[in-house]
Amino acid sequence: MNPNSILYIFLSWLLSMCYGFVLLSSAAGQISDLNLFEAGSSSTYKLQSEVLINEKDNSSKNVGFYVVAEVTVNSIWGKGKDKILQIELTQPLLHIKSRKAPSPDGFVPHKSNLDKMQNKPFLVILKNNKVDRLLMPKNEPLSMVNLKKGLASLLQFQIYEGETKEIDSSGECLAQYTANSDDMFTKTKSNCVSIDLPYTYNPDDILKTMVQSSRISEYHLDLHKNVIKSIKSKESHKMFLSVKEDIGNFVEADQHLILIREGQISTIEGQNIEEALEKLISLHSIVYTQESLMSDRETDGEDATFSDLVNELRDNLKSEAIGTLKSARSFIKLINIGRTSNKKDIQKALASKKNKDLLLQLYDILGFIQSQDSHEAVMKNLIFDDEKMLDFSERYLWALSICSKPNPDIIMDLLKRFQKNNNIPEKIKETMILSIASMAYRLSQLHGNKVKVLKDVEEAIINNLDYAKGEEKYQFFRALKNLKSPNTIPKLLDVIEKGTPKEGVLSWKIIKSLPKEYWGENVLKTAKKTFFQLNKRHDSSSRTIAAELMLETNITEQNLKGMLHYLGSNDTAFEIKQYVYQNIRMKADECPIFKRMVLNIIKSDRFLNNYSTLAPRGMSTALSRNFLSSDSSNGSLVSLQELKSGIVKRGSVNIVMEKNDAIKEIFSLGLFSGGLSSFMSSNGNENELEDEESANAGMELSVLGTQLRPFLFFSGQGELMGHVWSGTASEKTPAYQANTLLQDHLEYIRLGNGLIAELNVKGALSFDLSGSVKISIFYSTAESLVEKAAGIAVIGTTKIDTSFVKSQVEFSASIEPKLILNSDLDFSGKPTACMRLTQPDSLLTHNIFKIERIPGSKHKLRIAKYKKTNIPGVTYSLNRKNNEMCSAMFK
């Protein structure tokens, strides 16, 4: 080996280390000598492009199709790494799924619009061996153009290993190239983005829709003949619910290009690409349009207008249909079409006299559409300062506040109306500021805290809080709870220190609603001072919330020991002791580490290790019960009841979903009361600050983390006695009825073959909350009833829409759960309370529909699959003391 040979080998090795040695050299020399698409060469391939759609686990019959054709690639000009390729797709033929088709593939050829589409050769321009642009014959159908883009995208590759960004029919992707052997390499695409296509998603970890994608292409080269022998492209996309991962759809798309013959052609002269193109175009009569590799979305124009669809679905939108699957389906259809509808069409639906009884449901729908057109249409019909429109205003504002994709322009419009219009009735005004705050928070979940509108909303709420007097402040505290801004923590801690007892309670509720990472050292110190009343007397609800917060953090052994010692103290607030005791037990049941710490403290302390200390008086409860357990997520029913003089002072029944470390409060139903001690027998031991307030009672409801305006049963002793004597409070009254969108996902995935898959998931909820209270002064008894009924439906579709074939798979899951909370109180002597929490039987249905049809043909394939699961009802055991009192009251 001479010195020149050694130097050559060294330099070759060095280059491979710097640039990535991709494919090994052949007998003819280096891989760099490979000259694919050499000018004058012609290669003919067989193309097969297949699409299959199925349910997520791909366990049963799918629907789908494939297209076969011959593809001729002519290199008509070339200079170095710049080339012009003329590609012809010959006689494309559709094959479809059929029950009569032979096994195992199940496909047969079928006539379609593809057979008669205009189809002329197109041009692919390569610059530096990369596809730069396409020239498509003018006026060809979009379906044909997209198929050609998918074909041309197979030629978008490089022969060196490494990672690069590329644009092809899948969008803008990150492409990873890996050598498999001397003449084979793999291209793996990930993080494909299509910013020009609509995309809607719910960022919540529990309610979001998951999409998992895989895109791999394998290239096989003939290094001796400088030609591509074959290209195999395979991709799959799974769409499923985060909360229940076994429900979803699956789409798979494959392309296979196989060399069948080679030849030679005449070329075009030209010094550069543009000169060569000019000569080519002058020789032929074809008019070209310039295109990128990215495919374009097809629309069939078959969708009705929003107003027409309302007319079509009128019966499904009536109040009596709320809570049914047909109502949920209609709700979803109208949201899908409403997001692309114009203001005039939406106004037409709102103004129609035929839709007078549907307006509440229409405002629900428009609140979730949240386009500029939909909002302007609503503002033409909805007058916020008209108290007669309270129900309509609140339904629209509630929907806006719960929507996972808020429109910042709508937020600013509502904020301006809130600040400038002094004639808005108090109830509407409170709902408005609560909705503005919730929308701002949800916007921050999508775009972070840098959006200007978020700062404007926070400043507006704080300023109104500073200038409001007395009970006027409470609505702004509740707005801060919806805003969930950590910037407000210093102010809230100051209010806890210097404000009124009620303001302290509201401040603690806000802090409790914030993510735990914002509960810093200052918050925990204030919680400790509040619970143990080290600085001043606090409302019992402030103390119990502070205790909850301390227990939900990584509480130190010293602080936990102090809380346990408090149970045996001389403090006569027995309900607070019982509430803390129940919370400690609940957490110990959920966390083995915490349970060991509690037991170690008790066993090592003689004062604590006895029945008297760990059996505090009181009837308050805190418990958690599982109602759903699956591989994907868990559902819990959390009930917290803080009592005073036998009456629920602050109670809540929460439905909580958990997935990994993510926790989502779906609903929180709360009961509150105050100033009722004078109506009950009292042992005189509980000297609490809340006795100073006037008699009041009501319900609080939070939906998906958004607190709504409280619903008051009565406020003041005069109103209370009016209800008692008239009996109006004893009638079951709807407090909250609405249609809500849970899952909200729309995504268009560009497939490698040039077609586009639409993934659409909508989860609709019809919700009804009703309650009643009965008080008998003569018999010294009280009864309350709260019923929470819901109809939940999730519909997800995956479809491929072209002008020659349409394939679709749809899943639907629905359930109608119900929750009933009865509370009975006897205060004729020593107060006795019995609470019963029941969940009746329910039925979960999971249906799958697979449809395929050919436009202009009678062919229609439909496959259906039905599954039903009975969920037995349950009565939840609250605690032993409650069970004993229930047995005594109903013996």
mmCIF file of C-alpha atoms in Angstrom, residues 234-387:
data_model
loop_
_atom_site.group_PDB
_atom_site.id
_atom_site.type_symbol
_atom_site.label_atom_id
_atom_site.label_comp_id
_atom_site.label_asym_id
_atom_site.label_seq_id
_atom_site.Cartn_x
_atom_site.Cartn_y
_atom_site.Cartn_z
ATOM 1 C CA LYS A 234 -45.619 2.600 6.060
ATOM 2 C CA GLU A 235 -47.351 4.847 8.570
ATOM 3 C CA SER A 236 -49.991 4.529 11.277
ATOM 4 C CA HIS A 237 -51.918 6.937 13.480
ATOM 5 C CA LYS A 238 -53.785 5.967 16.637
ATOM 6 C CA MET A 239 -56.341 8.329 18.128
ATOM 7 C CA PHE A 240 -57.798 7.553 21.557
ATOM 8 C CA LEU A 241 -59.227 9.131 24.676
ATOM 9 C CA SER A 242 -56.758 9.945 27.416
ATOM 10 C CA VAL A 243 -59.341 9.086 30.073
ATOM 11 C CA LYS A 244 -60.148 5.708 28.481
ATOM 12 C CA GLU A 245 -57.431 4.509 26.180
ATOM 13 C CA ASP A 246 -59.294 1.483 24.828
ATOM 14 C CA ILE A 247 -61.722 3.789 22.995
ATOM 15 C CA GLY A 248 -60.345 5.182 19.752
ATOM 16 C CA ASN A 249 -59.599 4.706 16.066
ATOM 17 C CA PHE A 250 -56.664 3.625 13.939
ATOM 18 C CA VAL A 251 -55.597 4.589 10.409
ATOM 19 C CA GLU A 252 -52.799 2.972 8.441
ATOM 20 C CA ALA A 253 -51.406 4.132 5.078
ATOM 21 C CA ASP A 254 -48.833 2.235 2.968
ATOM 22 C CA GLN A 255 -47.140 3.012 -0.326
ATOM 23 C CA HIS A 256 -45.083 0.503 -2.296
ATOM 24 C CA LEU A 257 -43.061 1.410 -5.385
ATOM 25 C CA ILE A 258 -41.339 -1.515 -7.222
ATOM 26 C CA LEU A 259 -39.106 -1.202 -10.291
ATOM 27 C CA ILE A 260 -40.390 -3.241 -13.258
ATOM 28 C CA ARG A 261 -38.301 -1.927 -16.210
ATOM 29 C CA GLU A 262 -35.729 0.635 -17.341
ATOM 30 C CA GLY A 263 -35.111 2.570 -20.538
ATOM 31 C CA GLN A 264 -33.697 5.674 -22.186
ATOM 32 C CA ILE A 265 -35.372 8.889 -23.418
ATOM 33 C CA SER A 266 -34.374 12.050 -25.231
ATOM 34 C CA THR A 267 -33.486 15.080 -23.116
ATOM 35 C CA ILE A 268 -33.961 18.848 -23.271
ATOM 36 C CA GLU A 269 -31.119 21.315 -23.612
ATOM 37 C CA GLY A 270 -30.680 24.204 -21.196
ATOM 38 C CA GLN A 271 -28.036 25.938 -19.155
ATOM 39 C CA ASN A 272 -30.179 25.875 -15.994
ATOM 40 C CA ILE A 273 -33.524 24.679 -14.700
ATOM 41 C CA GLU A 274 -35.508 27.745 -15.742
ATOM 42 C CA GLU A 275 -34.161 27.689 -19.303
ATOM 43 C CA ALA A 276 -34.885 23.994 -19.618
ATOM 44 C CA LEU A 277 -38.439 24.459 -18.284
ATOM 45 C CA GLU A 278 -39.082 27.271 -20.758
ATOM 46 C CA LYS A 279 -38.083 25.027 -23.679
ATOM 47 C CA LEU A 280 -40.145 22.129 -22.310
ATOM 48 C CA ILE A 281 -43.300 24.204 -21.924
ATOM 49 C CA SER A 282 -42.887 25.652 -25.416
ATOM 50 C CA LEU A 283 -42.737 22.119 -26.861
ATOM 51 C CA HIS A 284 -45.968 20.972 -25.183
ATOM 52 C CA SER A 285 -49.430 22.480 -24.892
ATOM 53 C CA ILE A 286 -49.723 21.717 -21.166
ATOM 54 C CA VAL A 287 -50.301 24.657 -18.808
ATOM 55 C CA TYR A 288 -48.696 24.048 -15.402
ATOM 56 C CA THR A 289 -49.347 25.451 -11.932
ATOM 57 C CA GLN A 290 -46.610 25.509 -9.332
ATOM 58 C CA GLU A 291 -47.256 23.437 -6.206
ATOM 59 C CA SER A 292 -45.455 22.436 -3.032
ATOM 60 C CA LEU A 293 -45.268 18.830 -1.914
ATOM 61 C CA MET A 294 -47.846 19.378 0.833
ATOM 62 C CA SER A 295 -51.273 18.006 -0.040
ATOM 63 C CA ASP A 296 -54.412 20.146 0.176
ATOM 64 C CA ARG A 297 -57.625 19.391 2.043
ATOM 65 C CA GLU A 298 -60.650 18.414 -0.003
ATOM 66 C CA THR A 299 -64.133 19.678 0.838
ATOM 67 C CA ASP A 300 -67.137 17.997 -0.695
ATOM 68 C CA GLY A 301 -69.494 20.966 -0.273
ATOM 69 C CA GLU A 302 -72.208 18.676 1.071
ATOM 70 C CA ASP A 303 -72.451 20.247 4.540
ATOM 71 C CA ALA A 304 -75.641 22.146 5.329
ATOM 72 C CA THR A 305 -75.542 25.662 6.718
ATOM 73 C CA PHE A 306 -75.803 26.214 10.470
ATOM 74 C CA SER A 307 -79.391 27.455 10.235
ATOM 75 C CA ASP A 308 -80.399 24.574 7.945
ATOM 76 C CA LEU A 309 -78.856 22.036 10.311
ATOM 77 C CA VAL A 310 -80.708 23.584 13.270
ATOM 78 C CA ASN A 311 -83.954 23.107 11.344
ATOM 79 C CA GLU A 312 -83.024 19.517 10.560
ATOM 80 C CA LEU A 313 -82.103 18.684 14.153
ATOM 81 C CA ARG A 314 -84.811 20.729 15.902
ATOM 82 C CA ASP A 315 -86.452 17.780 17.690
ATOM 83 C CA ASN A 316 -83.068 16.643 19.024
ATOM 84 C CA LEU A 317 -82.388 20.072 20.498
ATOM 85 C CA LYS A 318 -85.534 20.395 22.578
ATOM 86 C CA SER A 319 -85.241 20.537 26.361
ATOM 87 C CA GLU A 320 -86.768 17.099 26.836
ATOM 88 C CA ALA A 321 -83.978 15.584 24.682
ATOM 89 C CA ILE A 322 -81.179 16.895 26.910
ATOM 90 C CA GLY A 323 -79.203 14.033 28.401
ATOM 91 C CA THR A 324 -79.733 11.675 25.443
ATOM 92 C CA LEU A 325 -77.307 10.455 22.812
ATOM 93 C CA LYS A 326 -79.270 12.105 19.981
ATOM 94 C CA SER A 327 -78.964 15.444 21.787
ATOM 95 C CA ALA A 328 -75.221 14.976 22.182
ATOM 96 C CA ARG A 329 -74.789 13.993 18.522
ATOM 97 C CA SER A 330 -76.720 17.067 17.394
ATOM 98 C CA PHE A 331 -74.703 19.270 19.754
ATOM 99 C CA ILE A 332 -71.487 17.942 18.197
ATOM 100 C CA LYS A 333 -72.683 18.322 14.596
ATOM 101 C CA LEU A 334 -73.679 21.938 15.153
ATOM 102 C CA ILE A 335 -70.371 22.806 16.810
ATOM 103 C CA ASN A 336 -68.453 21.281 13.893
ATOM 104 C CA ILE A 337 -70.337 23.244 11.251
ATOM 105 C CA GLY A 338 -70.776 26.379 13.378
ATOM 106 C CA ARG A 339 -67.023 26.963 13.610
ATOM 107 C CA THR A 340 -66.928 27.619 9.865
ATOM 108 C CA SER A 341 -70.294 29.418 9.577
ATOM 109 C CA ASN A 342 -70.706 33.130 8.942
ATOM 110 C CA LYS A 343 -72.415 35.723 11.119
ATOM 111 C CA LYS A 344 -75.441 36.116 8.834
ATOM 112 C CA ASP A 345 -76.256 32.412 8.865
ATOM 113 C CA ILE A 346 -75.951 32.156 12.668
ATOM 114 C CA GLN A 347 -78.141 35.233 13.136
ATOM 115 C CA LYS A 348 -80.747 33.605 10.924
ATOM 116 C CA ALA A 349 -80.944 30.649 13.307
ATOM 117 C CA LEU A 350 -81.204 32.876 16.386
ATOM 118 C CA ALA A 351 -83.874 35.110 14.863
ATOM 119 C CA SER A 352 -86.131 32.309 13.628
ATOM 120 C CA LYS A 353 -89.428 32.107 15.516
ATOM 121 C CA LYS A 354 -89.336 28.332 15.104
ATOM 122 C CA ASN A 355 -86.218 28.254 17.272
ATOM 123 C CA LYS A 356 -87.687 30.261 20.153
ATOM 124 C CA ASP A 357 -87.795 27.218 22.449
ATOM 125 C CA LEU A 358 -84.262 26.163 21.440
ATOM 126 C CA LEU A 359 -82.443 29.391 22.299
ATOM 127 C CA LEU A 360 -80.882 28.134 25.555
ATOM 128 C CA GLN A 361 -79.374 25.149 23.737
ATOM 129 C CA LEU A 362 -78.247 27.340 20.830
ATOM 130 C CA TYR A 363 -76.443 29.695 23.217
ATOM 131 C CA ASP A 364 -74.701 26.644 24.724
ATOM 132 C CA ILE A 365 -73.520 25.642 21.252
ATOM 133 C CA LEU A 366 -72.422 29.152 20.241
ATOM 134 C CA GLY A 367 -70.467 29.545 23.476
ATOM 135 C CA PHE A 368 -68.342 26.558 22.492
ATOM 136 C CA ILE A 369 -67.991 27.648 18.862
ATOM 137 C CA GLN A 370 -66.348 30.927 19.972
ATOM 138 C CA SER A 371 -65.601 32.298 16.503
ATOM 139 C CA GLN A 372 -65.710 36.032 15.883
ATOM 140 C CA ASP A 373 -68.756 35.533 13.638
ATOM 141 C CA SER A 374 -70.638 33.516 16.254
ATOM 142 C CA HIS A 375 -69.931 36.069 19.008
ATOM 143 C CA GLU A 376 -71.016 39.026 16.886
ATOM 144 C CA ALA A 377 -74.215 37.175 15.987
ATOM 145 C CA VAL A 378 -74.941 36.513 19.666
ATOM 146 C CA MET A 379 -74.265 40.130 20.627
ATOM 147 C CA LYS A 380 -76.895 41.233 18.091
ATOM 148 C CA ASN A 381 -79.529 39.207 19.957
ATOM 149 C CA LEU A 382 -78.317 39.081 23.568
ATOM 150 C CA ILE A 383 -78.759 42.178 25.743
ATOM 151 C CA PHE A 384 -76.769 41.838 28.959
ATOM 152 C CA ASP A 385 -78.456 44.757 30.725
ATOM 153 C CA ASP A 386 -81.915 43.213 30.269
ATOM 154 C CA GLU A 387 -82.748 41.147 33.368
#
